[in-house]
mmCIF file of C-alpha atoms (C1' of nucleotides) in Angstrom:
data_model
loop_
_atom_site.group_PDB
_atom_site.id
_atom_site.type_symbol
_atom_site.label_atom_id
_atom_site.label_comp_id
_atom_site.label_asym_id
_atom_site.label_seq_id
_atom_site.Cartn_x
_atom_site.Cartn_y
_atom_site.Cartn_z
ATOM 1 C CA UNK K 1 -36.687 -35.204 -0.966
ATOM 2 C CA UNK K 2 -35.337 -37.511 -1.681
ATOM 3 C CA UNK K 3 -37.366 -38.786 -5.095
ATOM 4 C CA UNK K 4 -36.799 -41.666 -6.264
ATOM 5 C CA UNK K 5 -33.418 -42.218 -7.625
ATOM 6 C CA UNK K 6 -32.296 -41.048 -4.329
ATOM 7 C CA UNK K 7 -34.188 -43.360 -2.568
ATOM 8 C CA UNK K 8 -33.358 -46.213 -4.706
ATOM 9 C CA UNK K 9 -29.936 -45.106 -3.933
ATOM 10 C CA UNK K 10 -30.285 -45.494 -0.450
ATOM 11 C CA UNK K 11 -32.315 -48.731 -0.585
ATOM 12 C CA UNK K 12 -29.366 -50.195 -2.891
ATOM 13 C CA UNK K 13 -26.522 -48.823 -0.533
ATOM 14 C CA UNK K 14 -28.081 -50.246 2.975
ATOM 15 C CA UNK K 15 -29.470 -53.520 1.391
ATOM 16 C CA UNK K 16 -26.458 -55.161 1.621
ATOM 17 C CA UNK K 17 -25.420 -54.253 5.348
ATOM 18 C CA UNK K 18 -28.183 -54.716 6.691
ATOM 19 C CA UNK K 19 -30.054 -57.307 5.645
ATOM 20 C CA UNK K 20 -29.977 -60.362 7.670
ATOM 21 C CA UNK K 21 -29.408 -58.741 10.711
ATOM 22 C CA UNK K 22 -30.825 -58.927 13.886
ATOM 23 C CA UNK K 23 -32.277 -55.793 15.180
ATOM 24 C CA UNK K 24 -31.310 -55.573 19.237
ATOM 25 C CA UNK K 25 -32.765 -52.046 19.934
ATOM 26 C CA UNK K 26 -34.792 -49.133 18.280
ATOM 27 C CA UNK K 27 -34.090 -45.454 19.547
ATOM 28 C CA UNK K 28 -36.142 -42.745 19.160
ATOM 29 C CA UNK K 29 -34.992 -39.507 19.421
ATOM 30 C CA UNK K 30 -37.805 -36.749 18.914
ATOM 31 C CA UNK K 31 -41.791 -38.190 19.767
ATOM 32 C CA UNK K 32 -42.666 -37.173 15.973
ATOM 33 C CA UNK K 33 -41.167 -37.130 12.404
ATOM 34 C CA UNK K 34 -44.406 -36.488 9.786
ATOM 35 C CA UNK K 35 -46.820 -38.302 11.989
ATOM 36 C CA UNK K 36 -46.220 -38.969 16.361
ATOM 37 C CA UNK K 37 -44.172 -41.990 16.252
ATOM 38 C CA UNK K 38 -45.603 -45.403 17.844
ATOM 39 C CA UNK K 39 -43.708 -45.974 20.895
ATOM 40 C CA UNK K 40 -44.908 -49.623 19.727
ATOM 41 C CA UNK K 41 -42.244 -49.688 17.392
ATOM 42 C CA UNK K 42 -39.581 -50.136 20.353
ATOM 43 C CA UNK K 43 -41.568 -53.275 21.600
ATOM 44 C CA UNK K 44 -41.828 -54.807 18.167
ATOM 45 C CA UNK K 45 -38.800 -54.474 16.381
ATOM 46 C CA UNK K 46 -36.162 -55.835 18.816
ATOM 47 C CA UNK K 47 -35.355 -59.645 17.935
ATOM 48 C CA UNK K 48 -36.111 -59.288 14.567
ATOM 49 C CA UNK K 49 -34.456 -59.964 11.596
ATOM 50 C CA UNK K 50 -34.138 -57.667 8.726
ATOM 51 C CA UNK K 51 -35.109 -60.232 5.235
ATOM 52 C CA UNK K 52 -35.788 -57.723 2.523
ATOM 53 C CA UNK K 53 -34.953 -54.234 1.998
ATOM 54 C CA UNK K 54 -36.723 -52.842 -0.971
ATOM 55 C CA UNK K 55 -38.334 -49.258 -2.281
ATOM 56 C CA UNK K 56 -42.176 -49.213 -3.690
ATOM 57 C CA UNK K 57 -42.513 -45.702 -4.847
ATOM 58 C CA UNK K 58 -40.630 -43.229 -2.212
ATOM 59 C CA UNK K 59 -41.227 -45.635 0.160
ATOM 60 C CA UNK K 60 -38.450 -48.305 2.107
ATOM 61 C CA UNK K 61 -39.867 -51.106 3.095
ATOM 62 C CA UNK K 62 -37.782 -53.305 5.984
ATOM 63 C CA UNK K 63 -39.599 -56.907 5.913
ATOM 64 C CA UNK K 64 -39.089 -59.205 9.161
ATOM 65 C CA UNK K 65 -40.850 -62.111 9.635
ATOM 66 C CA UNK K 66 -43.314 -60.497 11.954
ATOM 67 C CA UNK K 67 -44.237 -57.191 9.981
ATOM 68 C CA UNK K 68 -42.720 -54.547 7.803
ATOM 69 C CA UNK K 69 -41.042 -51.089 9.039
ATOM 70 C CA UNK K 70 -42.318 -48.786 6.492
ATOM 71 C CA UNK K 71 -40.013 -45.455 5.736
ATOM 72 C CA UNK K 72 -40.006 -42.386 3.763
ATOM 73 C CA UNK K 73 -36.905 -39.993 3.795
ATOM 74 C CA UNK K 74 -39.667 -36.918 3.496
ATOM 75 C CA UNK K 75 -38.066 -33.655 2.250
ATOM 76 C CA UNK K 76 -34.553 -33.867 3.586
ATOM 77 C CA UNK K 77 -34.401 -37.628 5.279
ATOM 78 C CA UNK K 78 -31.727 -39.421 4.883
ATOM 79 C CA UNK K 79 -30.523 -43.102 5.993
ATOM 80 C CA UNK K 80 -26.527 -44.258 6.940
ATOM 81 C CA UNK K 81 -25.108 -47.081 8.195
ATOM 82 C CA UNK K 82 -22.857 -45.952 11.120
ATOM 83 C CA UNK K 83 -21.554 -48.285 14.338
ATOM 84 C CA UNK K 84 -23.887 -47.898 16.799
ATOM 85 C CA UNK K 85 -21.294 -46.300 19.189
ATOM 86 C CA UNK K 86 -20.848 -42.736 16.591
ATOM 87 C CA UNK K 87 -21.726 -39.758 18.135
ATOM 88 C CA UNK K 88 -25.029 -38.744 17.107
ATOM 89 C CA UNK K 89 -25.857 -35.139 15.716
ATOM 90 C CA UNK K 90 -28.687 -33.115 16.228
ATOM 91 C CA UNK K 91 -30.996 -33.919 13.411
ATOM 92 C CA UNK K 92 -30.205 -37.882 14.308
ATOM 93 C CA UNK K 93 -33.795 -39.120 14.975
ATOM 94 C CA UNK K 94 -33.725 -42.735 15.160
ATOM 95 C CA UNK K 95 -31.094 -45.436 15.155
ATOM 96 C CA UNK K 96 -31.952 -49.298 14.231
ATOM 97 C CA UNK K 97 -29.141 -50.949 16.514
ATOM 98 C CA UNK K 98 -28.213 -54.461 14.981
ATOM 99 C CA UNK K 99 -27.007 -57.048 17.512
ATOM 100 C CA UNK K 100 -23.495 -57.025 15.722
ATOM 101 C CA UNK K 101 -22.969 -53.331 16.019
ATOM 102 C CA UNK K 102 -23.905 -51.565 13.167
ATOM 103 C CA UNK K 103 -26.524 -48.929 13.954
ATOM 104 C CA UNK K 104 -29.162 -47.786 11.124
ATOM 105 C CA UNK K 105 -28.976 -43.928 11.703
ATOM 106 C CA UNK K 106 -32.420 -41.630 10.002
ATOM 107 C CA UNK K 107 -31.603 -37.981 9.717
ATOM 108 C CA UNK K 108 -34.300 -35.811 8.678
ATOM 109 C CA UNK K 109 -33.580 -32.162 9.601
ATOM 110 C CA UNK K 110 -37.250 -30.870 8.433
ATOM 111 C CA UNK K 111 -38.667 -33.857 10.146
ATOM 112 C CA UNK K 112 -40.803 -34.397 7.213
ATOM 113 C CA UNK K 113 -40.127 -38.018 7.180
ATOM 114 C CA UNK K 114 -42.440 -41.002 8.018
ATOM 115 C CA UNK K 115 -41.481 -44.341 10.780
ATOM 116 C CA UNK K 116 -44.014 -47.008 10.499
ATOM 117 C CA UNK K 117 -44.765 -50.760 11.565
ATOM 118 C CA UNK K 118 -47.195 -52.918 10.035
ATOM 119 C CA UNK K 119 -47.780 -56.342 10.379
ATOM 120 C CA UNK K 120 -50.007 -56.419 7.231
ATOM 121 C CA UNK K 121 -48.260 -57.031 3.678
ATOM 122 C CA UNK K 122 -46.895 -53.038 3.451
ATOM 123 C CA UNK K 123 -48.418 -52.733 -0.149
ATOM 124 C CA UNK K 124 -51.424 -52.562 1.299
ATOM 125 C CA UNK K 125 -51.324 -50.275 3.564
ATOM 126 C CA UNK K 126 -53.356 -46.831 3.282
ATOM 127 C CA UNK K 127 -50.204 -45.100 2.514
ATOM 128 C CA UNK K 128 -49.177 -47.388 -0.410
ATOM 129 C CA UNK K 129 -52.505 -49.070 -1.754
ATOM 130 C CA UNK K 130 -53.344 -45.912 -4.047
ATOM 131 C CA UNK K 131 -49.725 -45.870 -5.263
ATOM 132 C CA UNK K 132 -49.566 -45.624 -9.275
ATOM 133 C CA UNK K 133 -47.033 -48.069 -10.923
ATOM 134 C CA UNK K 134 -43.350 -47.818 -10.965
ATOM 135 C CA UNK K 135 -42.051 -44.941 -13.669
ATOM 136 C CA UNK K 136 -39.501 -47.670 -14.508
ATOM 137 C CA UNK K 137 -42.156 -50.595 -15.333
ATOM 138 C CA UNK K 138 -42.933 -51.507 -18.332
ATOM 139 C CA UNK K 139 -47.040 -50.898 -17.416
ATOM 140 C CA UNK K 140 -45.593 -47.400 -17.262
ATOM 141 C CA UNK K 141 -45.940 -45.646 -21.024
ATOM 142 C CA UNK K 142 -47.306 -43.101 -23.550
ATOM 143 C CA UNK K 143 -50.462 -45.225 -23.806
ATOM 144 C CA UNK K 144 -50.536 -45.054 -20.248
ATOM 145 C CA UNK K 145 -50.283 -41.224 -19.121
ATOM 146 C CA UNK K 146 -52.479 -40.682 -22.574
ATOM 147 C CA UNK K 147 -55.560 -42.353 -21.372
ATOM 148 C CA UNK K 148 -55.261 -41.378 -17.978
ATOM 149 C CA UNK K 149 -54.716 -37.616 -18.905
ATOM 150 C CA UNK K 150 -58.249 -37.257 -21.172
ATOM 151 C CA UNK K 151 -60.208 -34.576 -19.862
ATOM 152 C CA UNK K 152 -57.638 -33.746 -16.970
ATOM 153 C CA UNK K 153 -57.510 -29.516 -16.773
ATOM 154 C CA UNK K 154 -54.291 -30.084 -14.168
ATOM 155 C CA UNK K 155 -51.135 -28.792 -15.826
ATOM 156 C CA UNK K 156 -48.726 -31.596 -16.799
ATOM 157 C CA UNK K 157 -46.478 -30.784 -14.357
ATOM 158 C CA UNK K 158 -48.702 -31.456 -11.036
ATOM 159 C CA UNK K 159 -49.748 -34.229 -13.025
ATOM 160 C CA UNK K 160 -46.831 -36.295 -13.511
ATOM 161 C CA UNK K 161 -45.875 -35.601 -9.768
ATOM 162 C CA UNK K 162 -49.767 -36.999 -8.300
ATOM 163 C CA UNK K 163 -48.353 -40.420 -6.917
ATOM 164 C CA UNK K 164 -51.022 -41.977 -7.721
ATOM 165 C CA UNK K 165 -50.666 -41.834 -11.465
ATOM 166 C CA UNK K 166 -47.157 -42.480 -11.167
ATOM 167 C CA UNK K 167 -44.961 -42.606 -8.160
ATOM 168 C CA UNK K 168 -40.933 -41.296 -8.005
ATOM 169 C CA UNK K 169 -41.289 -38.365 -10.410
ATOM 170 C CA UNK K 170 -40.641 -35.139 -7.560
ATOM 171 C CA UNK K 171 -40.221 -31.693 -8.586
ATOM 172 C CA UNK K 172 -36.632 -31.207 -9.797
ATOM 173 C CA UNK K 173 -37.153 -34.760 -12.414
ATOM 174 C CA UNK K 174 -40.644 -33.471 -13.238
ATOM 175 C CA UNK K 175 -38.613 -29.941 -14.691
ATOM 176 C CA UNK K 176 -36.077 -32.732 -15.850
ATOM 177 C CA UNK K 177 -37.994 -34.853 -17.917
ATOM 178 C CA UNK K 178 -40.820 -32.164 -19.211
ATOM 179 C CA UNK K 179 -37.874 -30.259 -20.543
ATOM 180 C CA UNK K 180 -35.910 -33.374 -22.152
ATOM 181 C CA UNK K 181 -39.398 -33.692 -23.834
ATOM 182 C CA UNK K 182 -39.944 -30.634 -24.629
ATOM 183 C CA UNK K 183 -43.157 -29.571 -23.328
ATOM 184 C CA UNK K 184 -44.070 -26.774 -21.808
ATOM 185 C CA UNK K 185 -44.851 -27.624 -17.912
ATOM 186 C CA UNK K 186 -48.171 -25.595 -18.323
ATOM 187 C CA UNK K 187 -50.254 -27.215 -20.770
ATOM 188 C CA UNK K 188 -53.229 -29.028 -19.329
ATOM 189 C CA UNK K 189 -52.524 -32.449 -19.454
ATOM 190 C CA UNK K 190 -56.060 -33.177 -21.210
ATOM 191 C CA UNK K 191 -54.750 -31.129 -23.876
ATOM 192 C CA UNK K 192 -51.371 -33.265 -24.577
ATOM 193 C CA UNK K 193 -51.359 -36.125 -27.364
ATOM 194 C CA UNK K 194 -50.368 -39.957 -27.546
ATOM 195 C CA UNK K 195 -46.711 -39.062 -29.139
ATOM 196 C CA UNK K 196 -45.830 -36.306 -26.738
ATOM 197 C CA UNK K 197 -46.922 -38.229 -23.772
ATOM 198 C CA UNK K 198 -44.586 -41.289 -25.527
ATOM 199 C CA UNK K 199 -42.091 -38.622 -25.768
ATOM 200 C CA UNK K 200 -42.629 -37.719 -21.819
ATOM 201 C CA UNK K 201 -42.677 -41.229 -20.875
ATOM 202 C CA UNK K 202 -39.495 -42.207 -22.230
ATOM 203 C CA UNK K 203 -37.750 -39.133 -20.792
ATOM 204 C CA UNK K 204 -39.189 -39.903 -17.503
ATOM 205 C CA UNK K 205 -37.554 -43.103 -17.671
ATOM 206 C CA UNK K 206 -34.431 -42.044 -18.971
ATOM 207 C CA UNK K 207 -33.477 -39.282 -16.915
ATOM 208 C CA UNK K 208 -34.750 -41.282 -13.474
ATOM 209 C CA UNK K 209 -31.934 -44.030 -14.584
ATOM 210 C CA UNK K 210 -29.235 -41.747 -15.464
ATOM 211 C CA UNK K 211 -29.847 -39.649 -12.093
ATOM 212 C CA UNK K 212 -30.064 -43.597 -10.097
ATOM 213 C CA UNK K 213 -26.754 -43.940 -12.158
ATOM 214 C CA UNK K 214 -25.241 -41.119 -10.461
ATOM 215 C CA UNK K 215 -26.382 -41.605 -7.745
ATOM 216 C CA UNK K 216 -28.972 -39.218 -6.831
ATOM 217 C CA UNK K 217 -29.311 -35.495 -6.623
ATOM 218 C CA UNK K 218 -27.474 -33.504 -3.733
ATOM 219 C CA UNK K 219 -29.113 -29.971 -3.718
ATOM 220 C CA UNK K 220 -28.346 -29.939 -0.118
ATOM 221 C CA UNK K 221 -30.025 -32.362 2.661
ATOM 222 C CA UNK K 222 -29.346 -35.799 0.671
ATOM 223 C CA UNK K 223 -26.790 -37.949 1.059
ATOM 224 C CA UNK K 224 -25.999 -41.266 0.006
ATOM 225 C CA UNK K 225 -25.764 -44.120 3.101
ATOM 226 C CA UNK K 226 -22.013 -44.108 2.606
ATOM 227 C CA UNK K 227 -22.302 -40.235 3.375
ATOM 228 C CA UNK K 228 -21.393 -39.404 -0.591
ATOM 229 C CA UNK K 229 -23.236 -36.653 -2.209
ATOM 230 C CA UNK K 230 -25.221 -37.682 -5.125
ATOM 231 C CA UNK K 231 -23.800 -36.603 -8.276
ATOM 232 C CA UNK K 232 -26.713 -35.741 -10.576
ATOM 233 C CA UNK K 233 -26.667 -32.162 -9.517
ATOM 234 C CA UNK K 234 -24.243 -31.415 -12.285
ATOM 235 C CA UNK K 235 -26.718 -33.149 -15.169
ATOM 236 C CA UNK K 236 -29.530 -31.198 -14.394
ATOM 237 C CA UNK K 237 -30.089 -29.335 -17.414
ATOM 238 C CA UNK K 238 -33.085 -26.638 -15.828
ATOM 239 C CA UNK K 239 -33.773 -27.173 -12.478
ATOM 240 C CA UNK K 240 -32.455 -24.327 -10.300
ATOM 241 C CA UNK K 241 -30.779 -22.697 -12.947
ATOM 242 C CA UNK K 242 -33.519 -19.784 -13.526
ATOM 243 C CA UNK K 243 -31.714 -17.315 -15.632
ATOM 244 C CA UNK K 244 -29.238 -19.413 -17.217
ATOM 245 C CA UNK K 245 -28.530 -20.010 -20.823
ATOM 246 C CA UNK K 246 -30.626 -23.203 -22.109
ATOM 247 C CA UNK K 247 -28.234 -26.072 -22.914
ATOM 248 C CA UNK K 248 -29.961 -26.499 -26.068
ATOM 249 C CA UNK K 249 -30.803 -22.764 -27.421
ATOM 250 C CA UNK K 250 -29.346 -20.669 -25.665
ATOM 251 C CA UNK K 251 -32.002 -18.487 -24.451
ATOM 252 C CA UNK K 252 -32.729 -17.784 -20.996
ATOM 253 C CA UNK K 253 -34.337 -20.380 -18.404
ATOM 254 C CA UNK K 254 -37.347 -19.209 -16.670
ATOM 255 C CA UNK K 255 -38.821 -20.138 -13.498
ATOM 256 C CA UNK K 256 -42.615 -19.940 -12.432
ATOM 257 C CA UNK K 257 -44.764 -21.580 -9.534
ATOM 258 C CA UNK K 258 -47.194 -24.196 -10.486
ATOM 259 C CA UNK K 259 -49.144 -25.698 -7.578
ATOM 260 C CA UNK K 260 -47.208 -24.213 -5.209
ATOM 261 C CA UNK K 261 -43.782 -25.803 -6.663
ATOM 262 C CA UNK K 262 -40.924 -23.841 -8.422
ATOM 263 C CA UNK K 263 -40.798 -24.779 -11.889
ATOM 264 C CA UNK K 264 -38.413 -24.515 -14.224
ATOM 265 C CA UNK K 265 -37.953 -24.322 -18.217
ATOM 266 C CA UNK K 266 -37.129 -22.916 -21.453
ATOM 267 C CA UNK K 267 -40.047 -20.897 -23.046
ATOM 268 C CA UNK K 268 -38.095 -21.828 -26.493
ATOM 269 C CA UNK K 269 -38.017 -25.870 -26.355
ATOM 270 C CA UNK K 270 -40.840 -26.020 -24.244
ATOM 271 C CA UNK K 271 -44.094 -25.633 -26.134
ATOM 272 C "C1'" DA I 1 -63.631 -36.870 -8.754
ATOM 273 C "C1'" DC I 2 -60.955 -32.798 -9.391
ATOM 274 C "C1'" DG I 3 -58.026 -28.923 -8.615
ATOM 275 C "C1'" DC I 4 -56.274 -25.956 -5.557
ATOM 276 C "C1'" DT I 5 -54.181 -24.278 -0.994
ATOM 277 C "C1'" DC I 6 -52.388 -24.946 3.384
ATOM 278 C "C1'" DT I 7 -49.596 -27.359 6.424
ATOM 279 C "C1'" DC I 8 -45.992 -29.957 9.049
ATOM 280 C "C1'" DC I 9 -40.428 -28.601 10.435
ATOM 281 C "C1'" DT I 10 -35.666 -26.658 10.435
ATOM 282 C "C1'" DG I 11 -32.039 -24.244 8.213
ATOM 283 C "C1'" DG I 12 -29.806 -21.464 4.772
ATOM 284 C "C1'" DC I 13 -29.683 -17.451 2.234
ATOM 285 C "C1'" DC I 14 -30.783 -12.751 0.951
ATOM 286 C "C1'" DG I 15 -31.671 -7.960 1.734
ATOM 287 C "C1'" DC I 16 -31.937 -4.294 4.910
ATOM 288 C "C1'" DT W 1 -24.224 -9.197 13.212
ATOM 289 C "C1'" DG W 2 -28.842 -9.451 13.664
ATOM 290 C "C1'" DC W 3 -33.404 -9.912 12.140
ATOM 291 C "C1'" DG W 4 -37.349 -10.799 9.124
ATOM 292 C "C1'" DG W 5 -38.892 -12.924 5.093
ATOM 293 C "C1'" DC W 6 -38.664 -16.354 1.819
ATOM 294 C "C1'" DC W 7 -37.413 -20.647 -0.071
ATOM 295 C "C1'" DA W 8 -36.361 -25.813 -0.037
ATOM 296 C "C1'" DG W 9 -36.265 -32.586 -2.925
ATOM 297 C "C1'" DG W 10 -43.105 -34.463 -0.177
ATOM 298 C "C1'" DA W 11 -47.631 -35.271 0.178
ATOM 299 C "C1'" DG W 12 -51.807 -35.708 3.301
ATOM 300 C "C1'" DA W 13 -55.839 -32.978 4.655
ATOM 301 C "C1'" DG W 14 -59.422 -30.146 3.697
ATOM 302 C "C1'" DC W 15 -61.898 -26.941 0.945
ATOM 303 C "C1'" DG W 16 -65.182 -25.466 -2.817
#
DNA sequence: ACGCTCTCCTGGCCGC
DNA sequence: TGCGGCCAGGAGAGCG
């Protein structure tokens, strides 16, 4: 997916074309994405008006005056703004048709993605309520991922990808920042002190804003809502480049699975 | 509570 | 060129 610089990316490209509109029609194109879709949705959202458009964690949130249309892009979602009369393709799930036109268009090949309505504030909902804080708060720190680390076993990879400690860091920024820190991915995270984790915190904050900067990461499936690639792809120092000279030392990049996810580092600058 | 695995879905790529 | 197997940015569910 889509982790979080690419879907601040696509919040801060759609934001601005859509909001204040006036939604006239909702079509769905498939009966499920992650979860069966609520045919509901088609009798709520038409007639109202898009106010906010903002990201908590992965998650888009769409407020209207009557309830929130929560979204998440899933593995290989993706969100354009397209007029409503362009041919749609294949993997074209659902359109949000504005009364002036302009059609919201989700594409989600693996279908991985999420469509919800609630007419409770969205932060509370089940999917959101257990959500960690931002990686880019200031509540997010060394101190932070220090105390909430003691006596974990889980290697510090998994770790700093369980949402619920902190939400936005997916598996190629996790390889990202662990290596900008230089620790190794498989040390337990109990086992990790209060100036590596200050170390880890920063990175995780830097590298999220330089790839938001650039738009994202295109590996394949994302796209920006103009239909750009993102551009962080060439800044990624380790991920997907098993077998490659390290930037730093030269040696070869390695690759293992941790909890299920490829992983990627340098033995060297990773201890 | 924790840590681990499986699972949803489609497509692209690799090796035979 | 076709086919099987494997892999892919997420994360909830269910297990011990």
């Amino acid at each position: 997916m889509p982790e979080l610089p690419e879907v601040e990316t696509t919040c801060r490209g759609i934001a601005p074309l859509i909001t204040g509109k006036t939604i006239a029609q909702l079509v769905l194109r498939t009966d499920k994405l992650r979860w069966p879709l609520d045919q509901g949705l088609c009798l709520h959202l038409p007639g109202q008006r898009i106010l906010s458009v903002e990201r908590r964690a992965k998650y888009l949130l769409l407020g209207t005056a009557q309830g929130s249309l929560i979204l998440h892009l899933g593995m290989s979602g993706s969100l354009r703004v397209v007029p409503a009369e362009t041919t749609e393709n294949k993997h074209d799930h659902v359109d949000l048709i504005f009364t002036g036109g302009e059609c919201l268009r989700f594409t989600d090949p693996r279908k991985f993605g999420a469509l919800l309505w609630t007419e409770e504030d969205p932060l509370l909902h089940p999917l959101l309520a257990q959500l960690g804080p931002e990686p880019l708060a200031e509540e997010f720190n060394g101190r932070y991922l220090y105390q909430a680390s003691r006596g974990r076993k889980i290697a510090v990879k998994p770790f700093v990808m369980d949402q619920k400690l902190v939400v936005g860091v997916g598996n190629i920024y996790a390889s990202e920042a662990l290596f900008a820190a230089g620790i190794d991915p498989r040390l337990a995270a109990g086992r990790i002190g209060r100036r590596r984790y200050q170390r880890l915190a920063e990175e995780i904050k830097r590298v999220l804003g330089l790839a938001i900067a650039a738009g994202g990461t295109t590996i394949s499936d994302f796209f920006q809502s103009d239909g750009k690639p993102g551009y962080f792809k060439q800044q990624l120092q380790v991920y997907g480049r098993a077998g490659e000279p390290c930037p730093h030392c030269q040696s070869q990049i390695k690759s293992l699975r941790l909890g299920q996810r490829s992983t990627y580092y340098c033995s060297r600058c990773q201890r």
